[in-house]
């Protein structure tokens, strides 16, 4: 989705339109990009960020989820007292927030923009156990955030993102996306879960990466550790992508599930 730095109302209206369209075409869960109300690291956060759950942007998204009877996951720049967070919410079809994440592994250049995240959780829902992380959370050392969600039982990890490249990046000679495949695929395979990373498109017009462009390439990786959907590349590649998901069951909790899962699928298994 196109996100323009500082243009809160325009960004929000695009998000609401996308929710309406996706729901009309049968989506159960709609995932929107990181910081989709104000843009990643845009200085408007100091004056335009609002609260979760009852601030303007979050309230509108909650109403859209309720109206369309869908789950909505969205990255939001959040004000909480004197702090600004790079946050994300998961809203259920009744318009209630069932997950509220604050980015844990923020890039160093954004430390002046956002406070440190302070939480990690999953939500048990009819579509499955859902977890939320944000962008660079995925490549925290040892993939600790996504693996933590896997240990909590996540079937699906939803990840609002803002994937950016230098203005002169040539995708033909240097295809984008290796970083995300290297960090999504092993976790998805090891825990037999799904990961959906959803990026925005458009130019970064202010902040530490001013002049870079966000290029989409949104990605869904399945429980076999292979990508099942890759979005188009480009600062103008605004589109809605759809993926069907079938969950893999796990026979045990914690690390023990992996041994039991393998044994139950062994040709010599009597389980």
Short mmCIF file of N, CA, C and O in Angstrom, two decimals, residues 128-179:
data_model
loop_
_atom_site.label_atom_id
_atom_site.label_comp_id
_atom_site.label_asym_id
_atom_site.label_seq_id
_atom_site.Cartn_x
_atom_site.Cartn_y
_atom_site.Cartn_z
N UNK A 128 -6.63 -19.48 13.73
CA UNK A 128 -5.39 -20.05 14.21
C UNK A 128 -4.80 -19.18 15.31
O UNK A 128 -5.36 -18.14 15.67
N UNK A 129 -3.66 -19.61 15.82
CA UNK A 129 -2.95 -18.81 16.80
C UNK A 129 -2.11 -17.79 16.03
O UNK A 129 -1.24 -18.15 15.24
N UNK A 130 -2.39 -16.50 16.27
CA UNK A 130 -1.77 -15.43 15.51
C UNK A 130 -0.75 -14.70 16.37
O UNK A 130 -1.00 -14.41 17.54
N UNK A 131 0.40 -14.40 15.78
CA UNK A 131 1.42 -13.59 16.42
C UNK A 131 1.73 -12.38 15.55
O UNK A 131 1.48 -12.40 14.35
N UNK A 132 2.26 -11.33 16.16
CA UNK A 132 2.59 -10.10 15.43
C UNK A 132 4.02 -9.69 15.76
O UNK A 132 4.42 -9.67 16.94
N UNK A 133 4.78 -9.37 14.73
CA UNK A 133 6.08 -8.71 14.88
C UNK A 133 6.14 -7.61 13.83
O UNK A 133 5.26 -7.52 12.96
N UNK A 134 7.17 -6.77 13.89
CA UNK A 134 7.28 -5.65 12.95
C UNK A 134 8.64 -5.68 12.28
O UNK A 134 9.68 -5.61 12.95
N UNK A 135 8.67 -5.81 10.98
CA UNK A 135 9.83 -5.62 10.12
C UNK A 135 11.11 -6.22 10.72
O UNK A 135 11.24 -7.43 10.79
N UNK A 136 12.04 -5.37 11.17
CA UNK A 136 13.36 -5.84 11.62
C UNK A 136 13.30 -6.73 12.84
O UNK A 136 14.31 -7.36 13.18
N UNK A 137 12.16 -6.85 13.51
CA UNK A 137 12.02 -7.87 14.55
C UNK A 137 12.42 -9.24 14.00
O UNK A 137 12.93 -10.09 14.73
N UNK A 138 12.20 -9.44 12.70
CA UNK A 138 12.45 -10.76 12.09
C UNK A 138 13.92 -11.14 12.13
O UNK A 138 14.25 -12.33 12.16
N UNK A 139 14.83 -10.15 12.05
CA UNK A 139 16.24 -10.53 12.05
C UNK A 139 16.97 -10.12 13.32
O UNK A 139 18.20 -9.96 13.34
N UNK A 140 16.24 -10.00 14.42
CA UNK A 140 16.89 -9.93 15.73
C UNK A 140 17.77 -11.17 15.87
O UNK A 140 17.42 -12.25 15.38
N UNK A 141 18.91 -11.02 16.55
CA UNK A 141 19.90 -12.10 16.60
C UNK A 141 19.26 -13.42 16.99
O UNK A 141 18.53 -13.53 17.96
N UNK A 142 19.57 -14.44 16.19
CA UNK A 142 19.00 -15.77 16.43
C UNK A 142 17.53 -15.86 16.09
O UNK A 142 16.89 -16.85 16.46
N UNK A 143 16.99 -14.84 15.39
CA UNK A 143 15.56 -14.81 15.07
C UNK A 143 14.72 -15.01 16.33
O UNK A 143 13.68 -15.68 16.34
N UNK A 144 15.17 -14.33 17.40
CA UNK A 144 14.60 -14.60 18.72
C UNK A 144 13.14 -14.18 18.82
O UNK A 144 12.36 -14.80 19.54
N UNK A 145 12.75 -13.13 18.09
CA UNK A 145 11.37 -12.67 18.18
C UNK A 145 10.42 -13.65 17.50
O UNK A 145 9.44 -14.12 18.10
N UNK A 146 10.72 -14.00 16.25
CA UNK A 146 9.83 -14.92 15.54
C UNK A 146 9.87 -16.31 16.16
O UNK A 146 8.83 -16.99 16.25
N UNK A 147 11.03 -16.75 16.62
CA UNK A 147 11.10 -18.05 17.28
C UNK A 147 10.37 -18.02 18.62
O UNK A 147 9.76 -19.02 19.04
N UNK A 148 10.43 -16.88 19.30
CA UNK A 148 9.66 -16.75 20.53
C UNK A 148 8.18 -16.90 20.27
O UNK A 148 7.46 -17.58 21.02
N UNK A 149 7.69 -16.29 19.17
CA UNK A 149 6.28 -16.45 18.82
C UNK A 149 5.96 -17.90 18.47
O UNK A 149 4.89 -18.42 18.81
N UNK A 150 6.92 -18.57 17.79
CA UNK A 150 6.72 -19.99 17.50
C UNK A 150 6.60 -20.82 18.77
O UNK A 150 5.75 -21.70 18.88
N UNK A 151 7.45 -20.54 19.76
CA UNK A 151 7.38 -21.26 21.03
C UNK A 151 6.10 -20.96 21.79
O UNK A 151 5.64 -21.78 22.59
N UNK A 152 5.51 -19.79 21.54
CA UNK A 152 4.22 -19.46 22.15
C UNK A 152 3.05 -20.15 21.43
O UNK A 152 1.91 -20.04 21.88
N UNK A 153 3.35 -20.81 20.34
CA UNK A 153 2.31 -21.56 19.64
C UNK A 153 1.76 -20.92 18.40
O UNK A 153 0.75 -21.38 17.85
N UNK A 154 2.39 -19.85 17.89
CA UNK A 154 1.86 -19.17 16.72
C UNK A 154 1.77 -20.11 15.52
O UNK A 154 2.71 -20.83 15.21
N UNK A 155 0.62 -20.11 14.87
CA UNK A 155 0.44 -20.78 13.59
C UNK A 155 0.77 -19.85 12.43
O UNK A 155 1.20 -20.29 11.36
N UNK A 156 0.50 -18.56 12.64
CA UNK A 156 0.70 -17.54 11.61
C UNK A 156 1.32 -16.33 12.28
O UNK A 156 0.80 -15.84 13.29
N UNK A 157 2.43 -15.83 11.73
CA UNK A 157 3.03 -14.58 12.20
C UNK A 157 2.75 -13.50 11.15
O UNK A 157 3.07 -13.67 9.97
N UNK A 158 2.15 -12.42 11.60
CA UNK A 158 1.83 -11.29 10.74
C UNK A 158 2.84 -10.18 11.00
O UNK A 158 3.07 -9.82 12.16
N UNK A 159 3.42 -9.62 9.95
CA UNK A 159 4.51 -8.67 10.14
C UNK A 159 4.35 -7.45 9.23
O UNK A 159 4.77 -7.47 8.07
N UNK A 160 3.76 -6.36 9.75
CA UNK A 160 3.80 -5.10 9.02
C UNK A 160 5.25 -4.66 8.82
O UNK A 160 6.07 -4.74 9.74
N UNK A 161 5.59 -4.18 7.61
CA UNK A 161 6.96 -3.84 7.26
C UNK A 161 7.02 -2.57 6.43
O UNK A 161 6.01 -2.10 5.90
N UNK A 162 8.24 -2.03 6.33
CA UNK A 162 8.53 -0.90 5.43
C UNK A 162 9.89 -1.16 4.80
O UNK A 162 10.92 -0.71 5.30
N UNK A 163 9.90 -1.92 3.72
CA UNK A 163 11.15 -2.35 3.09
C UNK A 163 11.61 -1.31 2.10
O UNK A 163 10.92 -1.00 1.11
N UNK A 164 12.79 -0.73 2.35
CA UNK A 164 13.28 0.41 1.57
C UNK A 164 14.65 0.10 0.98
O UNK A 164 15.46 -0.63 1.56
N UNK A 165 14.93 0.71 -0.17
CA UNK A 165 16.21 0.57 -0.86
C UNK A 165 16.67 1.96 -1.30
O UNK A 165 15.87 2.90 -1.38
N UNK A 166 17.98 2.12 -1.60
CA UNK A 166 18.44 3.40 -2.14
C UNK A 166 17.72 3.75 -3.43
O UNK A 166 17.23 2.87 -4.16
N UNK A 167 17.66 5.04 -3.73
CA UNK A 167 16.91 5.51 -4.90
C UNK A 167 17.41 4.88 -6.20
O UNK A 167 16.62 4.66 -7.13
N UNK A 168 18.70 4.57 -6.28
CA UNK A 168 19.26 4.02 -7.52
C UNK A 168 19.35 2.50 -7.51
O UNK A 168 20.01 1.91 -8.37
N UNK A 169 18.67 1.85 -6.58
CA UNK A 169 18.73 0.39 -6.53
C UNK A 169 18.22 -0.22 -7.82
O UNK A 169 17.17 0.16 -8.34
N UNK A 170 18.97 -1.19 -8.36
CA UNK A 170 18.62 -1.90 -9.59
C UNK A 170 18.20 -3.32 -9.23
O UNK A 170 19.03 -4.16 -8.88
N UNK A 171 16.90 -3.58 -9.30
CA UNK A 171 16.40 -4.88 -8.89
C UNK A 171 16.76 -6.00 -9.86
O UNK A 171 16.72 -7.17 -9.50
N UNK A 172 17.14 -5.65 -11.08
CA UNK A 172 17.54 -6.67 -12.05
C UNK A 172 18.88 -7.27 -11.69
O UNK A 172 19.08 -8.48 -11.77
N UNK A 173 19.83 -6.43 -11.28
CA UNK A 173 21.16 -6.92 -10.94
C UNK A 173 21.28 -7.33 -9.48
O UNK A 173 22.15 -8.11 -9.12
N UNK A 174 20.42 -6.79 -8.62
CA UNK A 174 20.48 -7.07 -7.19
C UNK A 174 19.06 -7.30 -6.67
O UNK A 174 18.49 -6.43 -6.01
N UNK A 175 18.47 -8.46 -6.93
CA UNK A 175 17.06 -8.69 -6.57
C UNK A 175 16.83 -8.52 -5.08
O UNK A 175 17.60 -9.05 -4.25
N UNK A 176 15.76 -7.82 -4.74
CA UNK A 176 15.45 -7.55 -3.34
C UNK A 176 14.83 -8.77 -2.68
O UNK A 176 14.08 -9.50 -3.30
N UNK A 177 15.12 -8.97 -1.40
CA UNK A 177 14.36 -9.92 -0.60
C UNK A 177 15.14 -11.02 0.08
O UNK A 177 14.58 -11.76 0.90
N UNK A 178 16.46 -11.16 -0.21
CA UNK A 178 17.23 -12.25 0.39
C UNK A 178 17.21 -12.22 1.91
O UNK A 178 17.11 -13.26 2.57
N UNK A 179 17.32 -11.02 2.49
CA UNK A 179 17.33 -10.88 3.95
C UNK A 179 16.10 -11.51 4.57
O UNK A 179 16.18 -12.19 5.60
#
